[in-house]
PDB file of N, CA and C in Angstrom:
ATOM      1  N   MET D   1     119.995 105.959 116.998  1.00 45.00           N
ATOM      2  CA  MET D   1     119.791 105.085 115.756  1.00 45.00           C
ATOM      3  C   MET D   1     120.301 106.249 114.868  1.00 45.00           C
ATOM      4  N   ASN D   2     120.759 105.632 113.893  1.00 46.00           N
ATOM      5  CA  ASN D   2     121.426 106.410 112.586  1.00 46.00           C
ATOM      6  C   ASN D   2     120.343 107.210 111.892  1.00 46.00           C
ATOM      7  N   VAL D   3     120.708 108.400 111.616  1.00 59.00           N
ATOM      8  CA  VAL D   3     119.825 109.459 110.955  1.00 59.00           C
ATOM      9  C   VAL D   3     120.200 109.718 109.795  1.00 59.00           C
ATOM     10  N   SER D   4     120.687 108.571 108.994  1.00 86.00           N
ATOM     11  CA  SER D   4     121.133 108.777 107.593  1.00 86.00           C
ATOM     12  C   SER D   4     120.074 109.092 106.770  1.00 86.00           C
ATOM     13  N   ARG D   5     119.909 110.290 106.036  1.00 93.00           N
ATOM     14  CA  ARG D   5     118.865 111.080 105.374  1.00 93.00           C
ATOM     15  C   ARG D   5     118.562 110.728 103.986  1.00 93.00           C
ATOM     16  N   PHE D   6     117.498 110.431 103.566  1.00 94.00           N
ATOM     17  CA  PHE D   6     117.394 110.055 102.237  1.00 94.00           C
ATOM     18  C   PHE D   6     117.221 111.286 101.446  1.00 94.00           C
ATOM     19  N   THR D   7     117.805 111.120  99.882  1.00 91.00           N
ATOM     20  CA  THR D   7     117.740 112.384  99.318  1.00 91.00           C
ATOM     21  C   THR D   7     116.605 113.107  98.983  1.00 91.00           C
ATOM     22  N   GLN D   8     115.272 112.208  98.986  1.00 90.00           N
ATOM     23  CA  GLN D   8     114.030 112.497  98.993  1.00 90.00           C
ATOM     24  C   GLN D   8     113.109 111.648  99.955  1.00 90.00           C
ATOM     25  N   PRO D   9     112.411 112.269 100.873  1.00 91.00           N
ATOM     26  CA  PRO D   9     111.538 111.350 101.642  1.00 91.00           C
ATOM     27  C   PRO D   9     110.407 110.433 100.777  1.00 91.00           C
ATOM     28  N   VAL D  10     110.255 109.320 101.483  1.00 93.00           N
ATOM     29  CA  VAL D  10     109.099 108.413 101.130  1.00 93.00           C
ATOM     30  C   VAL D  10     107.891 108.457 101.684  1.00 93.00           C
ATOM     31  N   SER D  11     106.716 108.842 101.158  1.00 91.00           N
ATOM     32  CA  SER D  11     105.604 109.336 101.800  1.00 91.00           C
ATOM     33  C   SER D  11     104.808 108.265 101.836  1.00 91.00           C
ATOM     34  N   ILE D  12     104.195 107.776 102.979  1.00 93.00           N
ATOM     35  CA  ILE D  12     103.366 106.566 102.969  1.00 93.00           C
ATOM     36  C   ILE D  12     102.256 107.026 103.895  1.00 93.00           C
ATOM     37  N   PHE D  13     101.009 106.134 103.880  1.00 87.00           N
ATOM     38  CA  PHE D  13     100.029 106.165 104.538  1.00 87.00           C
ATOM     39  C   PHE D  13     100.039 105.229 105.495  1.00 87.00           C
ATOM     40  N   VAL D  14      99.721 105.816 107.009  1.00 85.00           N
ATOM     41  CA  VAL D  14      99.748 104.889 108.178  1.00 85.00           C
ATOM     42  C   VAL D  14      98.336 105.063 108.805  1.00 85.00           C
ATOM     43  N   GLY D  15      97.862 104.245 109.479  1.00 76.00           N
ATOM     44  CA  GLY D  15      96.723 104.411 110.646  1.00 76.00           C
ATOM     45  C   GLY D  15      95.720 104.561 109.574  1.00 76.00           C
ATOM     46  N   LEU D  16      94.796 105.525 109.865  1.00 76.00           N
ATOM     47  CA  LEU D  16      93.506 105.847 109.056  1.00 76.00           C
ATOM     48  C   LEU D  16      93.867 106.635 107.782  1.00 76.00           C
ATOM     49  N   GLY D  17      94.773 106.397 107.129  1.00 71.00           N
ATOM     50  CA  GLY D  17      95.031 107.287 105.925  1.00 71.00           C
ATOM     51  C   GLY D  17      95.710 108.495 106.052  1.00 71.00           C
ATOM     52  N   PHE D  18      96.596 108.545 107.301  1.00 82.00           N
ATOM     53  CA  PHE D  18      97.458 109.713 107.599  1.00 82.00           C
ATOM     54  C   PHE D  18      98.594 109.521 106.668  1.00 82.00           C
ATOM     55  N   ALA D  19      99.268 110.660 106.215  1.00 84.00           N
ATOM     56  CA  ALA D  19     100.214 110.342 105.723  1.00 84.00           C
ATOM     57  C   ALA D  19     101.485 110.659 106.340  1.00 84.00           C
ATOM     58  N   ARG D  20     102.623 110.241 106.169  1.00 90.00           N
ATOM     59  CA  ARG D  20     103.727 110.264 107.118  1.00 90.00           C
ATOM     60  C   ARG D  20     104.952 110.352 105.963  1.00 90.00           C
ATOM     61  N   GLU D  21     105.832 111.221 106.183  1.00 92.00           N
ATOM     62  CA  GLU D  21     106.990 111.340 105.291  1.00 92.00           C
ATOM     63  C   GLU D  21     108.161 110.423 106.333  1.00 92.00           C
ATOM     64  N   VAL D  22     108.781 109.502 105.574  1.00 95.00           N
ATOM     65  CA  VAL D  22     109.933 108.701 106.072  1.00 95.00           C
ATOM     66  C   VAL D  22     111.287 109.361 105.440  1.00 95.00           C
ATOM     67  N   GLU D  23     111.994 110.124 106.204  1.00 95.00           N
ATOM     68  CA  GLU D  23     113.054 110.828 105.864  1.00 95.00           C
ATOM     69  C   GLU D  23     114.476 110.103 105.956  1.00 95.00           C
ATOM     70  N   THR D  24     114.388 109.189 106.995  1.00 97.00           N
ATOM     71  CA  THR D  24     115.884 108.603 107.104  1.00 97.00           C
ATOM     72  C   THR D  24     115.573 106.971 107.205  1.00 97.00           C
ATOM     73  N   VAL D  25     116.982 106.456 106.939  1.00 97.00           N
ATOM     74  CA  VAL D  25     116.995 104.782 107.379  1.00 97.00           C
ATOM     75  C   VAL D  25     116.455 104.547 108.377  1.00 97.00           C
ATOM     76  N   GLY D  26     116.778 105.189 109.565  1.00 96.00           N
ATOM     77  CA  GLY D  26     116.436 104.791 111.202  1.00 96.00           C
ATOM     78  C   GLY D  26     114.713 104.795 111.113  1.00 96.00           C
ATOM     79  N   GLN D  27     114.065 105.922 110.356  1.00 97.00           N
ATOM     80  CA  GLN D  27     112.738 105.764 110.376  1.00 97.00           C
ATOM     81  C   GLN D  27     111.950 104.645 109.718  1.00 97.00           C
ATOM     82  N   ALA D  28     112.720 104.492 108.347  1.00 97.00           N
ATOM     83  CA  ALA D  28     112.149 103.160 107.694  1.00 97.00           C
ATOM     84  C   ALA D  28     112.304 101.950 108.350  1.00 97.00           C
ATOM     85  N   PHE D  29     113.573 101.828 109.054  1.00 97.00           N
ATOM     86  CA  PHE D  29     113.720 100.524 109.863  1.00 97.00           C
ATOM     87  C   PHE D  29     112.534 100.719 111.138  1.00 97.00           C
ATOM     88  N   GLU D  30     112.464 101.607 111.645  1.00 97.00           N
ATOM     89  CA  GLU D  30     111.539 101.662 112.881  1.00 97.00           C
ATOM     90  C   GLU D  30     109.876 101.372 112.364  1.00 97.00           C
ATOM     91  N   MET D  31     109.800 101.668 111.088  1.00 96.00           N
ATOM     92  CA  MET D  31     108.406 101.681 110.771  1.00 96.00           C
ATOM     93  C   MET D  31     108.378 100.154 110.117  1.00 96.00           C
ATOM     94  N   LEU D  32     109.282  99.649 109.616  1.00 97.00           N
ATOM     95  CA  LEU D  32     109.405  98.030 109.247  1.00 97.00           C
ATOM     96  C   LEU D  32     109.056  97.175 110.555  1.00 97.00           C
ATOM     97  N   ASN D  33     110.015  97.555 111.613  1.00 96.00           N
ATOM     98  CA  ASN D  33     109.615  96.835 112.766  1.00 96.00           C
ATOM     99  C   ASN D  33     108.581  96.708 113.540  1.00 96.00           C
ATOM    100  N   GLU D  34     107.822  98.042 113.185  1.00 95.00           N
ATOM    101  CA  GLU D  34     106.451  98.166 113.874  1.00 95.00           C
ATOM    102  C   GLU D  34     105.280  97.592 113.041  1.00 95.00           C
ATOM    103  N   TRP D  35     105.612  97.132 111.764  1.00 95.00           N
ATOM    104  CA  TRP D  35     104.559  96.864 110.836  1.00 95.00           C
ATOM    105  C   TRP D  35     104.023  95.450 111.140  1.00 95.00           C
ATOM    106  N   THR D  36     102.621  95.537 111.406  1.00 93.00           N
ATOM    107  CA  THR D  36     101.827  94.408 111.639  1.00 93.00           C
ATOM    108  C   THR D  36     100.944  93.775 110.534  1.00 93.00           C
ATOM    109  N   GLY D  37     101.093  94.374 109.369  1.00 91.00           N
ATOM    110  CA  GLY D  37     100.598  93.834 108.307  1.00 91.00           C
ATOM    111  C   GLY D  37     101.074  92.781 107.577  1.00 91.00           C
ATOM    112  N   SER D  38     100.560  92.387 106.434  1.00 90.00           N
ATOM    113  CA  SER D  38     101.252  91.225 105.781  1.00 90.00           C
ATOM    114  C   SER D  38     102.600  91.438 105.386  1.00 90.00           C
ATOM    115  N   ARG D  39     103.417  90.533 105.377  1.00 92.00           N
ATOM    116  CA  ARG D  39     104.895  90.805 104.943  1.00 92.00           C
ATOM    117  C   ARG D  39     105.093  89.689 103.722  1.00 92.00           C
ATOM    118  N   GLY D  40     106.374  89.919 103.200  1.00 94.00           N
ATOM    119  CA  GLY D  40     106.732  89.072 102.142  1.00 94.00           C
ATOM    120  C   GLY D  40     108.099  89.586 101.796  1.00 94.00           C
ATOM    121  N   PRO D  41     108.362  89.097 100.432  1.00 96.00           N
ATOM    122  CA  PRO D  41     109.800  89.438 100.205  1.00 96.00           C
ATOM    123  C   PRO D  41     110.515  90.879 100.111  1.00 96.00           C
ATOM    124  N   ALA D  42     109.526  91.457  99.624  1.00 97.00           N
ATOM    125  CA  ALA D  42     109.768  93.137  99.734  1.00 97.00           C
ATOM    126  C   ALA D  42     110.092  93.547 100.989  1.00 97.00           C
ATOM    127  N   TYR D  43     109.295  93.231 102.090  1.00 98.00           N
ATOM    128  CA  TYR D  43     109.312  93.339 103.533  1.00 98.00           C
ATOM    129  C   TYR D  43     110.861  92.936 103.994  1.00 98.00           C
ATOM    130  N   ALA D  44     110.976  91.631 103.770  1.00 98.00           N
ATOM    131  CA  ALA D  44     112.600  91.090 104.199  1.00 98.00           C
ATOM    132  C   ALA D  44     113.497  91.850 103.533  1.00 98.00           C
ATOM    133  N   THR D  45     113.349  91.960 102.447  1.00 98.00           N
ATOM    134  CA  THR D  45     114.409  92.772 101.519  1.00 98.00           C
ATOM    135  C   THR D  45     114.859  94.199 102.253  1.00 98.00           C
ATOM    136  N   ALA D  46     113.829  94.912 102.381  1.00 98.00           N
ATOM    137  CA  ALA D  46     113.798  96.278 102.954  1.00 98.00           C
ATOM    138  C   ALA D  46     114.338  96.194 104.545  1.00 98.00           C
ATOM    139  N   LEU D  47     113.835  95.534 105.238  1.00 98.00           N
ATOM    140  CA  LEU D  47     114.153  95.323 106.672  1.00 98.00           C
ATOM    141  C   LEU D  47     115.740  94.840 106.790  1.00 98.00           C
ATOM    142  N   GLY D  48     116.199  94.041 105.680  1.00 97.00           N
ATOM    143  CA  GLY D  48     117.653  93.609 105.776  1.00 97.00           C
ATOM    144  C   GLY D  48     118.531  94.672 105.148  1.00 97.00           C
ATOM    145  N   VAL D  49     118.068  95.295 104.270  1.00 97.00           N
ATOM    146  CA  VAL D  49     119.104  96.470 103.670  1.00 97.00           C
ATOM    147  C   VAL D  49     119.119  97.880 104.700  1.00 97.00           C
ATOM    148  N   CYS D  50     118.116  97.992 105.206  1.00 97.00           N
ATOM    149  CA  CYS D  50     117.940  98.960 106.243  1.00 97.00           C
ATOM    150  C   CYS D  50     118.887  98.476 107.569  1.00 97.00           C
ATOM    151  N   ARG D  51     118.658  97.294 107.982  1.00 97.00           N
ATOM    152  CA  ARG D  51     119.775  96.901 109.021  1.00 97.00           C
ATOM    153  C   ARG D  51     120.964  97.009 108.747  1.00 97.00           C
ATOM    154  N   LYS D  52     121.217  96.725 107.599  1.00 96.00           N
ATOM    155  CA  LYS D  52     122.972  96.552 107.243  1.00 96.00           C
ATOM    156  C   LYS D  52     123.309  97.990 106.992  1.00 96.00           C
ATOM    157  N   VAL D  53     122.439  99.078 106.661  1.00 95.00           N
ATOM    158  CA  VAL D  53     123.017 100.463 106.594  1.00 95.00           C
ATOM    159  C   VAL D  53     123.426 100.982 107.860  1.00 95.00           C
ATOM    160  N   LEU D  54     122.108 100.492 108.724  1.00 95.00           N
ATOM    161  CA  LEU D  54     122.314 100.986 110.222  1.00 95.00           C
ATOM    162  C   LEU D  54     123.542 100.556 111.095  1.00 95.00           C
ATOM    163  N   GLU D  55     123.820  99.292 110.784  1.00 95.00           N
ATOM    164  CA  GLU D  55     124.824  98.538 111.424  1.00 95.00           C
ATOM    165  C   GLU D  55     126.330  98.879 110.916  1.00 95.00           C
ATOM    166  N   ASP D  56     126.446  98.625 109.790  1.00 91.00           N
ATOM    167  CA  ASP D  56     127.720  98.848 109.241  1.00 91.00           C
ATOM    168  C   ASP D  56     127.876  99.545 107.863  1.00 91.00           C
ATOM    169  N   GLY D  57     126.944 100.560 107.742  1.00 88.00           N
ATOM    170  CA  GLY D  57     127.105 101.506 106.719  1.00 88.00           C
ATOM    171  C   GLY D  57     126.371 100.667 105.308  1.00 88.00           C
ATOM    172  N   GLY D  58     126.458 101.400 104.313  1.00 88.00           N
ATOM    173  CA  GLY D  58     125.846 101.059 103.154  1.00 88.00           C
ATOM    174  C   GLY D  58     125.133 102.031 102.202  1.00 88.00           C
ATOM    175  N   ASP D  59     124.760 101.880 101.163  1.00 94.00           N
ATOM    176  CA  ASP D  59     124.114 102.704 100.317  1.00 94.00           C
ATOM    177  C   ASP D  59     122.823 103.384 100.768  1.00 94.00           C
ATOM    178  N   ILE D  60     122.603 104.478 101.465  1.00 96.00           N
ATOM    179  CA  ILE D  60     121.274 105.010 101.902  1.00 96.00           C
ATOM    180  C   ILE D  60     120.436 104.790 100.636  1.00 96.00           C
ATOM    181  N   GLU D  61     120.634 105.211  99.411  1.00 96.00           N
ATOM    182  CA  GLU D  61     119.643 105.186  98.593  1.00 96.00           C
ATOM    183  C   GLU D  61     119.128 103.866  98.149  1.00 96.00           C
ATOM    184  N   THR D  62     119.986 102.986  98.241  1.00 96.00           N
ATOM    185  CA  THR D  62     119.409 101.402  98.162  1.00 96.00           C
ATOM    186  C   THR D  62     118.200 101.266  99.211  1.00 96.00           C
ATOM    187  N   ALA D  63     118.754 101.658 100.410  1.00 97.00           N
ATOM    188  CA  ALA D  63     117.835 101.424 101.511  1.00 97.00           C
ATOM    189  C   ALA D  63     116.600 102.061 101.190  1.00 97.00           C
ATOM    190  N   ARG D  64     116.598 103.364 100.863  1.00 97.00           N
ATOM    191  CA  ARG D  64     115.155 104.238 100.376  1.00 97.00           C
ATOM    192  C   ARG D  64     114.339 103.326  99.135  1.00 97.00           C
ATOM    193  N   LEU D  65     115.195 102.755  98.187  1.00 97.00           N
ATOM    194  CA  LEU D  65     114.621 102.289  96.999  1.00 97.00           C
ATOM    195  C   LEU D  65     113.953 100.912  97.659  1.00 97.00           C
ATOM    196  N   ALA D  66     114.682 100.230  98.626  1.00 98.00           N
ATOM    197  CA  ALA D  66     114.027  99.096  98.964  1.00 98.00           C
ATOM    198  C   ALA D  66     112.677  99.380  99.825  1.00 98.00           C
ATOM    199  N   PHE D  67     112.706 100.412 100.824  1.00 98.00           N
ATOM    200  CA  PHE D  67     111.807 100.820 101.614  1.00 98.00           C
ATOM    201  C   PHE D  67     110.489 101.271 100.649  1.00 98.00           C
ATOM    202  N   GLU D  68     110.855 101.788  99.619  1.00 95.00           N
ATOM    203  CA  GLU D  68     109.831 102.138  98.745  1.00 95.00           C
ATOM    204  C   GLU D  68     109.106 101.256  97.851  1.00 95.00           C
ATOM    205  N   THR D  69     109.955 100.355  97.655  1.00 96.00           N
ATOM    206  CA  THR D  69     109.424  98.967  96.823  1.00 96.00           C
ATOM    207  C   THR D  69     108.346  98.137  97.770  1.00 96.00           C
ATOM    208  N   PHE D  70     108.718  98.132  99.245  1.00 97.00           N
ATOM    209  CA  PHE D  70     108.210  97.698 100.270  1.00 97.00           C
ATOM    210  C   PHE D  70     106.767  98.341 100.367  1.00 97.00           C
ATOM    211  N   ALA D  71     106.724  99.672 100.300  1.00 95.00           N
ATOM    212  CA  ALA D  71     105.695 100.396 100.636  1.00 95.00           C
ATOM    213  C   ALA D  71     104.621 100.218  99.489  1.00 95.00           C
ATOM    214  N   THR D  72     105.201 100.108  98.253  1.00 92.00           N
ATOM    215  CA  THR D  72     104.613  99.935  96.881  1.00 92.00           C
ATOM    216  C   THR D  72     103.917  98.417  96.857  1.00 92.00           C
ATOM    217  N   SER D  73     104.466  97.463  97.493  1.00 94.00           N
ATOM    218  CA  SER D  73     103.860  96.326  97.438  1.00 94.00           C
ATOM    219  C   SER D  73     102.746  96.079  98.329  1.00 94.00           C
ATOM    220  N   ARG D  74     102.831  97.005  99.462  1.00 93.00           N
ATOM    221  CA  ARG D  74     101.680  96.866 100.434  1.00 93.00           C
ATOM    222  C   ARG D  74     100.676  97.801 100.214  1.00 93.00           C
ATOM    223  N   GLY D  75     100.923  98.803  99.101  1.00 87.00           N
ATOM    224  CA  GLY D  75      99.745  99.893  98.903  1.00 87.00           C
ATOM    225  C   GLY D  75      99.828 100.897  99.680  1.00 87.00           C
ATOM    226  N   ILE D  76     100.774 101.322 100.393  1.00 91.00           N
ATOM    227  CA  ILE D  76     100.855 102.305 101.376  1.00 91.00           C
ATOM    228  C   ILE D  76     101.609 103.341 100.843  1.00 91.00           C
ATOM    229  N   LEU D  77     102.296 103.541  99.713  1.00 90.00           N
ATOM    230  CA  LEU D  77     102.912 104.443  99.101  1.00 90.00           C
ATOM    231  C   LEU D  77     101.946 105.697  98.831  1.00 90.00           C
ATOM    232  N   ALA D  78     102.093 106.880  99.226  1.00 86.00           N
ATOM    233  CA  ALA D  78     101.123 107.732  99.268  1.00 86.00           C
ATOM    234  C   ALA D  78     100.680 108.142  97.786  1.00 86.00           C
ATOM    235  N   PRO D  79     101.336 108.183  96.861  1.00 73.00           N
ATOM    236  CA  PRO D  79     100.805 108.574  95.810  1.00 73.00           C
ATOM    237  C   PRO D  79     100.224 107.540  94.978  1.00 73.00           C
ATOM    238  N   ASP D  80     100.728 106.307  95.046  1.00 64.00           N
ATOM    239  CA  ASP D  80     100.034 104.915  94.576  1.00 64.00           C
ATOM    240  C   ASP D  80      98.672 104.994  95.341  1.00 64.00           C
ATOM    241  N   ALA D  81      98.777 104.997  96.800  1.00 59.00           N
ATOM    242  CA  ALA D  81      97.362 104.680  97.456  1.00 59.00           C
ATOM    243  C   ALA D  81      96.271 105.608  97.197  1.00 59.00           C
ATOM    244  N   LEU D  82      96.804 107.075  96.796  1.00 61.00           N
ATOM    245  CA  LEU D  82      95.794 107.814  96.216  1.00 61.00           C
ATOM    246  C   LEU D  82      95.080 107.388  94.853  1.00 61.00           C
ATOM    247  N   VAL D  83      95.823 107.121  93.938  1.00 63.00           N
ATOM    248  CA  VAL D  83      95.297 106.689  92.695  1.00 63.00           C
ATOM    249  C   VAL D  83      94.501 105.268  92.706  1.00 63.00           C
ATOM    250  N   LEU D  84      94.852 104.301  93.633  1.00 63.00           N
ATOM    251  CA  LEU D  84      94.209 103.123  93.928  1.00 63.00           C
ATOM    252  C   LEU D  84      92.871 103.454  94.688  1.00 63.00           C
ATOM    253  N   ALA D  85      92.870 104.636  95.511  1.00 65.00           N
ATOM    254  CA  ALA D  85      91.573 104.917  96.300  1.00 65.00           C
ATOM    255  C   ALA D  85      90.597 105.576  95.245  1.00 65.00           C
ATOM    256  N   ALA D  86      91.211 106.368  94.629  1.00 66.00           N
ATOM    257  CA  ALA D  86      90.321 107.092  93.531  1.00 66.00           C
ATOM    258  C   ALA D  86      89.696 106.080  92.498  1.00 66.00           C
ATOM    259  N   ARG D  87      90.485 105.168  91.958  1.00 67.00           N
ATOM    260  CA  ARG D  87      89.918 104.156  91.098  1.00 67.00           C
ATOM    261  C   ARG D  87      88.900 103.277  92.034  1.00 67.00           C
ATOM    262  N   GLN D  88      89.167 102.849  93.127  1.00 71.00           N
ATOM    263  CA  GLN D  88      88.278 102.099  93.611  1.00 71.00           C
ATOM    264  C   GLN D  88      86.972 102.639  94.115  1.00 71.00           C
ATOM    265  N   ALA D  89      86.878 103.921  94.337  1.00 72.00           N
ATOM    266  CA  ALA D  89      85.565 104.897  94.484  1.00 72.00           C
ATOM    267  C   ALA D  89      84.929 105.123  93.170  1.00 72.00           C
ATOM    268  N   ALA D  90      85.813 105.111  92.099  1.00 73.00           N
ATOM    269  CA  ALA D  90      84.888 105.207  90.817  1.00 73.00           C
ATOM    270  C   ALA D  90      84.417 104.102  90.436  1.00 73.00           C
ATOM    271  N   ASP D  91      84.957 102.960  90.654  1.00 73.00           N
ATOM    272  CA  ASP D  91      84.423 101.562  90.270  1.00 73.00           C
ATOM    273  C   ASP D  91      83.203 101.180  91.269  1.00 73.00           C
ATOM    274  N   GLU D  92      83.177 101.662  92.421  1.00 77.00           N
ATOM    275  CA  GLU D  92      82.162 101.429  93.046  1.00 77.00           C
ATOM    276  C   GLU D  92      81.003 102.312  92.821  1.00 77.00           C
ATOM    277  N   TRP D  93      81.303 103.650  92.479  1.00 78.00           N
ATOM    278  CA  TRP D  93      80.074 104.612  92.246  1.00 78.00           C
ATOM    279  C   TRP D  93      79.556 104.038  90.783  1.00 78.00           C
ATOM    280  N   LEU D  94      80.415 103.484  89.869  1.00 78.00           N
ATOM    281  CA  LEU D  94      79.721 103.046  88.539  1.00 78.00           C
ATOM    282  C   LEU D  94      79.108 101.912  88.753  1.00 78.00           C
ATOM    283  N   THR D  95      79.496 100.775  89.582  1.00 80.00           N
ATOM    284  CA  THR D  95      78.788  99.902  89.853  1.00 80.00           C
ATOM    285  C   THR D  95      77.710  99.358  90.769  1.00 80.00           C
ATOM    286  N   GLY D  96      77.782 100.533  91.729  1.00 65.00           N
ATOM    287  CA  GLY D  96      76.808 100.603  92.823  1.00 65.00           C
ATOM    288  C   GLY D  96      75.485 101.440  92.548  1.00 65.00           C
TER     289      GLY D  96
END
């Protein structure tokens, strides 16, 4: 599998909140193929862009951006997920 590296890894949460650094187009494609959560337009776009880069080249950073957009849309982008979790905990504490 192609190991085209991103200029900067995309940090996502997987499983029970474990962080994972996705550093290559191949890793992003593999993660997308294993994704069992809800899908949508961002998923389809990221999968298609990563597949294109792996099969016949393309812009690696476009694949990174598409993957990051997917991660954001699913709430698994690490920095975004931390902010969301803190906000939810604060809301529960204030209303509970």
